[in-house]
Coordinates of C-alpha atoms in Angstrom, one line a residue:
Chain B
X111 CA 15.0 -13.0 9.7
X112 CA 13.8 -16.0 7.9
X113 CA 10.8 -14.1 5.9
X114 CA 13.7 -11.4 4.7
X115 CA 15.6 -14.3 3.3
X116 CA 12.5 -15.6 1.4
X117 CA 12.0 -12.1 -0.3
X118 CA 16.0 -12.2 -0.9
X119 CA 15.6 -15.7 -2.6
X120 CA 12.0 -15.2 -4.4
X121 CA 13.4 -11.7 -5.8
X122 CA 13.2 -11.7 -9.7
X123 CA 17.0 -10.5 -10.1
X124 CA 16.9 -10.9 -13.8
X125 CA 14.1 -8.5 -14.2
X126 CA 15.2 -6.1 -11.4
X127 CA 16.4 -3.2 -13.4
X128 CA 13.2 -2.7 -15.7
X129 CA 11.4 -3.1 -12.4
X130 CA 13.0 -0.5 -10.5
X131 CA 12.8 2.1 -13.4
X132 CA 9.3 1.3 -13.5
X133 CA 7.2 4.7 -13.2
X134 CA 5.9 5.0 -10.1
X135 CA 8.7 3.3 -7.8
X136 CA 10.6 6.3 -7.4
X137 CA 7.5 8.3 -7.0
X138 CA 6.0 6.3 -4.1
X139 CA 9.8 6.3 -2.4
X140 CA 10.1 9.7 -2.6
X141 CA 7.0 10.2 -1.1
X142 CA 7.3 7.6 1.7
X143 CA 10.5 9.0 2.9
X144 CA 9.2 12.6 2.8
X145 CA 6.2 11.8 4.9
X146 CA 7.8 9.7 7.4
X147 CA 10.4 12.1 8.0
X148 CA 7.8 14.8 8.1
X149 CA 5.6 12.6 10.6
X150 CA 8.8 12.0 12.7
X151 CA 9.2 16.1 13.1
X152 CA 5.7 16.5 14.1
X153 CA 6.0 13.4 16.4
X154 CA 8.8 15.4 17.9
X155 CA 7.3 18.7 18.2
X156 CA 4.2 17.5 19.8
X157 CA 5.6 14.1 21.4
X158 CA 8.7 15.8 23.8
X159 CA 6.7 18.5 25.3
X160 CA 4.0 15.8 25.9
X161 CA 6.6 13.4 27.5
X162 CA 8.2 16.1 29.8
X163 CA 4.3 16.7 30.7
X164 CA 4.1 12.7 31.9
X165 CA 7.6 12.5 33.3
X166 CA 8.2 15.5 35.4
X167 CA 4.8 16.8 36.4
X168 CA 1.9 15.7 38.0
X169 CA -1.4 16.7 37.1
X170 CA -4.8 14.9 37.8
X171 CA -5.6 12.0 35.6
X172 CA -2.0 11.9 34.4
X173 CA -2.4 7.9 34.4
X174 CA -5.1 8.3 32.2
X175 CA -3.3 10.6 29.8
X176 CA -0.3 8.2 29.7
X177 CA -2.6 5.2 28.9
X178 CA -4.4 7.3 25.8
X179 CA -1.0 7.9 24.5
X180 CA -0.3 4.0 23.9
X181 CA -4.0 3.8 22.1
X182 CA -2.7 4.0 18.8
X183 CA -0.3 1.3 19.5
X184 CA -3.3 -1.1 20.3
X185 CA -6.1 -0.1 17.9
X186 CA -5.8 -1.4 14.7
X187 CA -4.4 1.0 12.0
X188 CA -7.7 0.8 10.0
X189 CA -9.8 1.8 12.8
X190 CA -7.3 4.8 13.2
X191 CA -7.9 5.6 10.1
X192 CA -11.5 5.7 10.4
X193 CA -11.3 7.6 13.6
X194 CA -9.1 10.3 11.9
X195 CA -11.7 10.3 9.5
X196 CA -14.3 11.1 11.8
X197 CA -12.5 13.8 13.1
X198 CA -10.4 15.6 10.3
X199 CA -12.8 14.2 7.5
X200 CA -14.9 16.7 5.2
X201 CA -18.0 15.9 7.5
X202 CA -15.7 15.3 10.7
X203 CA -15.7 17.1 14.2
X204 CA -12.9 19.4 13.4
X205 CA -12.6 18.7 9.3
X206 CA -16.0 20.7 8.7
X207 CA -14.7 23.5 10.6
X208 CA -11.3 23.5 8.8
X209 CA -12.8 23.4 5.6
X210 CA -15.2 26.2 6.4
X211 CA -12.9 28.6 7.9
X212 CA -9.7 28.1 6.0
X213 CA -10.6 25.8 3.1
X214 CA -8.5 23.2 4.3
X215 CA -9.2 19.5 3.9
X216 CA -6.9 16.7 5.2
X217 CA -8.4 13.5 3.4
X218 CA -6.8 12.4 0.1
X219 CA -3.7 14.8 0.8
X220 CA 0.2 14.4 1.4
X221 CA -0.5 16.4 4.6
X222 CA -3.2 13.4 5.2
X223 CA -0.7 11.0 4.9
X224 CA 1.7 12.9 7.4
X225 CA -1.3 13.1 9.9
X226 CA -1.9 9.3 9.6
X227 CA 1.7 8.3 9.9
X228 CA 2.3 11.0 13.0
X229 CA -0.7 9.3 14.8
X230 CA 0.1 5.8 14.4
X231 CA 3.9 6.3 15.4
X232 CA 3.7 8.9 18.1
X233 CA 3.6 6.5 20.9
X234 CA 6.8 5.2 20.0
X235 CA 8.5 8.5 20.7
X236 CA 6.6 9.4 23.8
X237 CA 7.3 6.3 25.5
X238 CA 10.9 6.0 24.6
X239 CA 11.3 9.9 25.6
X240 CA 9.4 9.7 28.9
X241 CA 11.5 6.8 30.0
X242 CA 14.8 8.4 29.4
X243 CA 13.4 11.5 31.0
X244 CA 12.6 9.2 34.0
X245 CA 16.3 7.6 33.7
X246 CA 17.8 11.0 33.6
X247 CA 18.6 12.5 37.1
X248 CA 16.4 15.6 38.2
X249 CA 19.0 17.0 40.6
X250 CA 21.1 18.2 37.3
X251 CA 18.2 20.1 36.5
X252 CA 17.5 21.6 40.1
X253 CA 21.2 22.4 40.3
X254 CA 20.8 24.3 37.1
X255 CA 17.8 26.2 38.4
X256 CA 19.7 27.2 41.6
X257 CA 22.3 28.7 39.8
X258 CA 19.8 30.7 38.0
X259 CA 18.6 29.1 34.6
X260 CA 15.0 29.7 33.9
X261 CA 12.7 26.5 33.0
X262 CA 13.5 27.0 29.2
X263 CA 17.3 27.3 29.4
X264 CA 17.4 24.4 31.8
X265 CA 15.5 22.1 29.6
X266 CA 17.6 23.2 26.5
X267 CA 21.2 23.2 28.0
X268 CA 20.6 20.5 30.3
X269 CA 17.6 18.0 30.2
X270 CA 17.7 17.8 26.2
X271 CA 21.6 16.7 26.2
X272 CA 20.6 14.3 29.0
X273 CA 18.1 12.5 27.3
X274 CA 19.4 13.0 23.3
X275 CA 20.0 9.3 23.2
X276 CA 16.4 8.4 24.4
X277 CA 15.0 11.2 22.1
X278 CA 17.3 9.6 19.1
X279 CA 16.0 6.1 19.7
X280 CA 12.5 7.4 19.8
X281 CA 12.6 9.2 16.5
X282 CA 14.2 6.1 14.8
X283 CA 11.3 3.8 15.8
X284 CA 8.9 6.4 15.1
X285 CA 10.6 7.0 11.8
X286 CA 10.4 3.4 10.9
X287 CA 7.1 2.9 12.0
X288 CA 5.7 6.0 9.9
X289 CA 7.7 4.6 7.0
X290 CA 6.0 0.9 7.2
X291 CA 2.3 2.6 8.1
X292 CA -0.3 0.9 5.9
X293 CA -3.7 0.8 7.3
X294 CA -4.6 4.5 8.8
X295 CA -2.9 5.6 5.8
X296 CA -5.0 4.1 3.0
X297 CA -7.9 4.6 5.0
X298 CA -7.5 8.0 5.7
X299 CA -5.2 9.7 2.7
X300 CA -6.7 6.9 0.3
X301 CA -4.5 5.9 -2.5
X302 CA -3.3 8.2 -5.1
X303 CA 0.1 7.8 -7.0
X304 CA 2.5 10.7 -6.4
X305 CA 0.3 12.2 -3.9
X306 CA -0.8 9.6 -1.0
X307 CA 0.5 6.5 -2.5
X308 CA 3.3 5.6 -0.4
X309 CA 5.4 2.6 -0.7
X310 CA 3.3 -0.3 1.6
X311 CA 0.4 1.0 -0.4
X312 CA 2.1 0.3 -4.0
X313 CA 3.2 -2.9 -2.5
X314 CA 0.0 -3.8 -1.4
X315 CA -1.8 -3.1 -4.9
X316 CA 0.9 -4.6 -6.9
X317 CA 0.2 -7.6 -4.7
X318 CA -3.2 -8.0 -6.6
X319 CA -1.7 -8.3 -9.9
X320 CA 2.0 -8.9 -9.9
X321 CA 3.9 -10.9 -7.1
X322 CA 7.1 -10.1 -8.7
X323 CA 6.6 -6.1 -8.6
X324 CA 5.5 -6.5 -5.0
X325 CA 8.6 -8.3 -3.8
X326 CA 10.9 -5.7 -5.8
X327 CA 8.9 -2.9 -4.2
X328 CA 9.4 -4.6 -0.9
X329 CA 13.0 -5.0 -1.2
X330 CA 13.6 -1.2 -2.1
X331 CA 12.1 -0.2 0.7
X332 CA 14.0 -2.7 3.2
X333 CA 17.0 -1.5 1.7
X334 CA 16.5 2.0 1.8
X335 CA 15.5 2.1 5.3
X336 CA 18.3 -0.3 6.5
X337 CA 20.7 1.9 4.7
X338 CA 19.3 4.8 6.5
X339 CA 19.0 3.4 10.0
X340 CA 22.4 2.1 9.6
X341 CA 24.0 5.1 8.4
X342 CA 22.4 7.5 11.4
X343 CA 23.6 5.2 13.9
X344 CA 27.1 5.2 12.9
X345 CA 26.9 9.0 12.7
X346 CA 25.2 8.9 16.4
X347 CA 27.8 6.5 18.0
X348 CA 30.9 8.5 16.5
X349 CA 29.5 11.5 18.0
X350 CA 28.9 10.1 21.5
Chain U
X229 CA -0.1 -30.5 31.6
X230 CA -0.3 -27.4 29.4
X231 CA 1.9 -28.8 27.0
X232 CA -0.4 -32.4 26.5
X233 CA -3.5 -29.8 26.0
X234 CA -1.4 -28.3 23.3
X235 CA -0.5 -31.5 21.6
X236 CA -4.1 -32.5 21.6
X237 CA -5.1 -29.4 20.4
X238 CA -2.7 -29.6 17.6
X239 CA -3.5 -33.5 16.9
X240 CA -7.3 -32.5 16.8
X241 CA -6.8 -29.7 14.4
X242 CA -4.7 -31.9 12.1
X243 CA -7.4 -34.7 12.1
X244 CA -10.2 -32.0 11.3
X245 CA -8.0 -30.7 8.5
X246 CA -7.7 -34.4 7.3
X247 CA -11.0 -35.7 6.6
X248 CA -12.9 -32.1 6.4
X249 CA -15.1 -32.6 9.4
X250 CA -17.6 -35.1 9.9
X251 CA -17.8 -38.1 7.9
X252 CA -20.0 -37.8 4.6
X253 CA -23.3 -38.6 5.4
X254 CA -25.4 -41.3 2.9
X255 CA -25.8 -39.7 -0.5
X256 CA -22.3 -39.2 -1.3
X257 CA -22.6 -35.3 0.3
X258 CA -21.6 -34.6 3.8
X259 CA -19.0 -33.0 6.0
X260 CA -17.8 -29.2 5.5
X261 CA -17.4 -27.5 2.5
X262 CA -15.1 -25.0 2.5
X263 CA -15.8 -22.1 -0.2
X264 CA -13.4 -19.0 -0.9
X265 CA -15.6 -16.3 -2.8
X266 CA -15.1 -12.7 -3.9
X267 CA -15.8 -9.9 -1.0
X268 CA -18.9 -8.9 -3.6
X269 CA -20.6 -12.1 -2.7
X270 CA -20.5 -12.0 0.9
X271 CA -24.3 -11.3 1.5
X272 CA -25.7 -13.2 -1.5
X273 CA -23.5 -16.6 -0.9
X274 CA -24.2 -16.3 2.8
X275 CA -27.8 -16.8 2.0
X276 CA -27.0 -19.3 -0.8
X277 CA -25.1 -21.3 1.9
X278 CA -27.9 -21.6 3.8
X279 CA -30.1 -23.1 1.2
X280 CA -27.2 -25.7 0.5
X281 CA -27.4 -26.3 4.1
X282 CA -31.3 -26.9 4.1
X283 CA -31.2 -28.9 0.8
X284 CA -28.2 -31.2 2.2
X285 CA -28.9 -32.0 5.8
X286 CA -25.5 -32.6 7.7
X287 CA -23.7 -30.5 5.3
X288 CA -21.8 -27.1 7.0
X289 CA -20.5 -24.6 4.3
X290 CA -18.2 -22.2 5.8
X291 CA -17.1 -19.2 3.7
X292 CA -13.6 -17.0 3.3
X293 CA -14.4 -14.0 1.3
X294 CA -11.9 -11.6 0.3
X295 CA -10.4 -9.8 -2.6
X296 CA -10.7 -12.5 -5.5
X297 CA -6.4 -11.9 -6.4
X298 CA -5.9 -12.6 -2.8
X299 CA -8.2 -15.4 -2.6
X300 CA -6.3 -16.9 -5.7
X301 CA -2.8 -16.6 -4.4
X302 CA -4.0 -18.5 -1.3
X303 CA -5.0 -21.5 -3.4
X304 CA -2.1 -21.2 -5.6
X305 CA 0.0 -21.2 -2.3
X306 CA -1.9 -24.6 -1.0
X307 CA -4.9 -23.2 1.1
X308 CA -7.2 -26.2 1.6
X309 CA -10.3 -25.3 0.3
X310 CA -13.4 -26.9 -2.1
X311 CA -14.8 -24.3 -4.1
X312 CA -13.4 -21.2 -5.5
X313 CA -15.8 -18.2 -6.7
X314 CA -14.1 -15.0 -8.5
X315 CA -15.4 -11.6 -9.4
X316 CA -13.4 -11.9 -12.8
X317 CA -12.3 -14.4 -15.1
X318 CA -9.1 -12.9 -15.2
X319 CA -8.5 -14.0 -11.5
X320 CA -10.2 -17.4 -12.1
X321 CA -7.6 -18.0 -15.0
X322 CA -4.4 -17.9 -12.6
X323 CA -5.8 -20.6 -10.5
X324 CA -6.9 -22.6 -13.5
X325 CA -3.3 -22.0 -15.1
X326 CA -1.3 -23.0 -12.0
X327 CA -3.5 -26.3 -12.1
X328 CA -5.4 -26.0 -9.0
X329 CA -8.9 -26.2 -10.5
X330 CA -11.0 -29.3 -11.2
X331 CA -12.6 -28.9 -14.6
X332 CA -13.7 -25.8 -16.3
X333 CA -14.9 -22.8 -14.6
X334 CA -18.4 -21.8 -15.1
X335 CA -20.0 -18.5 -15.3
X336 CA -22.8 -17.8 -12.5
X337 CA -23.5 -14.3 -12.4
X338 CA -22.8 -11.1 -13.8
X339 CA -22.3 -7.8 -12.0
X340 CA -22.7 -4.2 -13.5
X341 CA -21.3 -0.6 -12.3
X342 CA -23.5 2.1 -11.2
X343 CA -22.7 5.6 -10.4
X344 CA -23.1 5.4 -6.4
X345 CA -24.2 8.9 -4.9
X346 CA -25.5 9.6 -1.3
X347 CA -29.1 9.2 -0.5
X348 CA -31.2 12.0 -2.3
X349 CA -28.0 12.6 -4.6
X350 CA -27.4 16.0 -3.4
X351 CA -25.1 17.1 -6.5
X352 CA -27.6 15.8 -9.0
X353 CA -24.8 13.4 -10.5
X354 CA -26.6 11.7 -13.5
X355 CA -23.9 10.5 -15.8
X356 CA -20.5 10.0 -16.0
X357 CA -19.7 13.0 -18.0
X358 CA -20.6 14.6 -14.6
X359 CA -17.8 13.1 -12.8
X360 CA -15.2 15.1 -14.9
X361 CA -16.2 18.5 -12.9
X362 CA -13.6 19.4 -10.7
X363 CA -15.4 20.0 -7.7
X364 CA -16.7 16.3 -7.7
X365 CA -14.8 14.2 -5.8
X366 CA -14.8 10.7 -6.9
X367 CA -13.4 7.5 -5.7
X368 CA -12.6 5.0 -8.1
X369 CA -11.0 1.4 -7.3
X370 CA -7.5 1.0 -8.4
X371 CA -6.8 -0.5 -12.0
X372 CA -5.2 -3.6 -10.4
X373 CA -8.7 -5.0 -8.9
X374 CA -11.5 -6.1 -11.0
X375 CA -13.7 -3.0 -10.3
X376 CA -11.2 -0.7 -11.2
X377 CA -10.3 -2.1 -14.7
X378 CA -14.2 -2.2 -15.2
X379 CA -14.2 1.4 -14.1
X380 CA -11.6 2.3 -16.5
X381 CA -13.5 0.7 -19.3
X382 CA -16.7 2.3 -18.7
X383 CA -15.0 5.7 -18.7
X384 CA -13.1 5.1 -21.9
X385 CA -16.7 3.9 -23.5
X386 CA -18.0 7.2 -22.3
X387 CA -15.1 9.6 -23.5
X388 CA -14.9 11.1 -20.2
X389 CA -11.5 11.4 -17.9
X390 CA -11.9 11.5 -14.9
X391 CA -9.2 12.7 -11.9
X392 CA -10.1 10.5 -8.8
X393 CA -9.2 11.8 -5.1
X394 CA -8.5 8.1 -4.3
X395 CA -7.9 4.9 -6.1
X396 CA -9.3 2.6 -3.4
X397 CA -8.1 -1.2 -2.8
X398 CA -11.4 -3.0 -3.3
X399 CA -15.0 -2.0 -4.2
X400 CA -16.1 -2.1 -0.4
X401 CA -13.3 0.5 0.5
X402 CA -14.6 2.8 -2.3
X403 CA -18.1 2.5 -0.8
X404 CA -17.0 3.1 2.8
X405 CA -15.4 6.5 1.5
X406 CA -18.8 7.4 0.0
X407 CA -20.7 6.2 3.1
X408 CA -18.2 8.5 5.4
X409 CA -19.0 11.6 3.2
X410 CA -15.5 12.1 2.0
X411 CA -16.4 11.5 -1.4
X412 CA -19.6 12.8 -3.8
X413 CA -19.6 9.9 -6.0
X414 CA -17.9 6.3 -6.5
X415 CA -18.2 3.7 -9.2
X416 CA -19.0 0.5 -7.5
X417 CA -21.2 -2.7 -8.4
X418 CA -24.5 -2.6 -8.6
X419 CA -24.8 -5.3 -5.6
X420 CA -22.5 -3.2 -3.3
X421 CA -24.8 -0.3 -3.7
X422 CA -27.6 -2.3 -2.9
X423 CA -26.0 -3.9 0.0
X424 CA -25.5 -0.6 1.5
X425 CA -29.3 0.0 1.9
X426 CA -30.4 3.2 2.2
X427 CA -27.4 5.2 2.6
X428 CA -26.3 5.2 -1.0
X429 CA -28.1 5.6 -4.4
X430 CA -27.1 3.8 -7.4
X431 CA -27.2 5.8 -10.4
X432 CA -27.4 3.5 -13.8
X433 CA -25.4 4.6 -16.7
X434 CA -25.6 3.1 -20.1
X435 CA -21.7 2.9 -20.8
X436 CA -21.6 0.0 -17.8
X437 CA -22.8 -2.5 -20.5
X438 CA -19.0 -2.4 -22.0
X439 CA -17.9 -3.1 -18.4
X440 CA -19.7 -6.4 -17.5
X441 CA -17.9 -8.5 -15.1
X442 CA -18.3 -12.4 -15.1
X443 CA -18.3 -14.2 -12.3
X444 CA -17.1 -17.8 -12.7
X445 CA -16.9 -20.9 -10.0
X446 CA -15.0 -24.0 -10.0
X447 CA -14.2 -27.0 -7.7
X448 CA -10.6 -27.3 -6.7
X449 CA -8.6 -30.2 -7.8
X450 CA -7.1 -30.5 -3.8
X451 CA -10.7 -30.2 -2.4
X452 CA -10.7 -31.9 0.9
X453 CA -14.4 -32.7 0.3
X454 CA -14.8 -33.5 -3.6
X455 CA -18.6 -34.6 -3.4
X456 CA -19.5 -31.5 -1.6
X457 CA -17.2 -29.3 -4.0
X458 CA -19.3 -30.6 -6.7
X459 CA -22.4 -30.1 -5.2
X460 CA -22.0 -26.7 -4.2
X461 CA -20.9 -25.4 -7.6
X462 CA -24.1 -27.5 -9.3
X463 CA -26.3 -25.4 -6.7
X464 CA -25.3 -22.1 -7.6
X465 CA -26.6 -22.9 -11.1
X466 CA -30.1 -23.9 -9.7
X467 CA -33.0 -21.3 -10.2
X468 CA -33.0 -21.3 -6.1
X469 CA -29.7 -19.9 -5.8
X470 CA -30.0 -17.7 -9.0
X471 CA -33.0 -16.0 -7.4
X472 CA -31.0 -15.1 -4.5
X473 CA -28.2 -13.5 -6.7
X474 CA -30.8 -11.9 -8.8
X475 CA -32.4 -10.1 -5.6
X476 CA -28.7 -9.1 -4.6
X477 CA -28.8 -7.2 -8.2
X478 CA -26.7 -9.6 -10.0
X479 CA -27.6 -10.6 -13.5
X480 CA -28.1 -14.0 -14.8
X481 CA -25.5 -15.3 -17.1

């Protein structure tokens, strides 16, 4: 909490209105919110099935796959960015093929930002959802199956509602991590205002020149993310 | 036991900070000289430091290399250091204005931009004007860092408008994008292109003359080792040290 207090005390309150309306602030904020949300969607689409595989099935090398899932947590994000470039870059393993076949290049694009954020944030979702699945009683699913429900119906009507709080918590962690992502983003997607310059990148570059501007940008990011997270939490608690 | 070991470690660390390492040897210069220097000086200052240690037996030089602006912030925030070498006079000014320098900074080297391209120059880029073509992917430094400011000046002088695919946070990051093959060209310092060895060719262009970067060095006011700081600042301007810098691609001031 102390560093947060330091930011609040050190903030240039007098010049705050001018700084907030400075060009680029809104663009970076919009890009940050958009990419973090898209990255969370990507993580949900890929991460929930992966968590289900890890929790409900047995296959050779499952322990190894589970360890691989946590790799982005351990890997310094800058190295993650380089690894993404080696795979999806212009000369990368998959990137060269993507470019030749579809004319698609990920580095230096907004889609590249989403890929970098999803890569780094995915473990938060998979680990929470897998935990929720292990905590959920599998007998409900078995009961549903004996009553004639198919696998997909069981998953949709029984499993998902059971683990909804775990999925929600995982998605929130995932979103928050994606929002603050810096290293992999600047390495893989570069930095261009309006296209790949998210708030953390804008903060870092502002720091090179103007400490006050960096503090204001950080405060904006903090206030917006806390407001969104608090708002979502109330809604979920109200629904529960 | 562990607590006692920890306390001992802290006491030793504090004692180490206090006297700057070993006590000064005869002749006034000794102990450890801590130098904060711009990232572009990494290779050349490493060699200059070795020469300095050879000339002053018993002295140890430790470097911390990084972006000039970040180092300047560390100094004004009270980081214990003896010497600061920056890649731009503007960054040095922030340290001088904060009252953290001992004396006036002196310029000890100059650096110019080159048009860096992959080895063999596959796209045949020979001038700044070639960078304006839409099919050429260019990495520049962000305008907030010295190499970005220099690039903007050179492009203005050439009357060329370039839309880079990325504005990198420092010159080495721009070089990394070039080495990885993600961009076709980058405007970086001649010294960085040379340090990249055989991977990168540096194409000289006339407009770089209008964006020459001066490198100032200064001893710091709160230096734990003032005599060592003074000796190092003097040493970087000796012919011996200047030769090392020239070999790395720097120009003499």
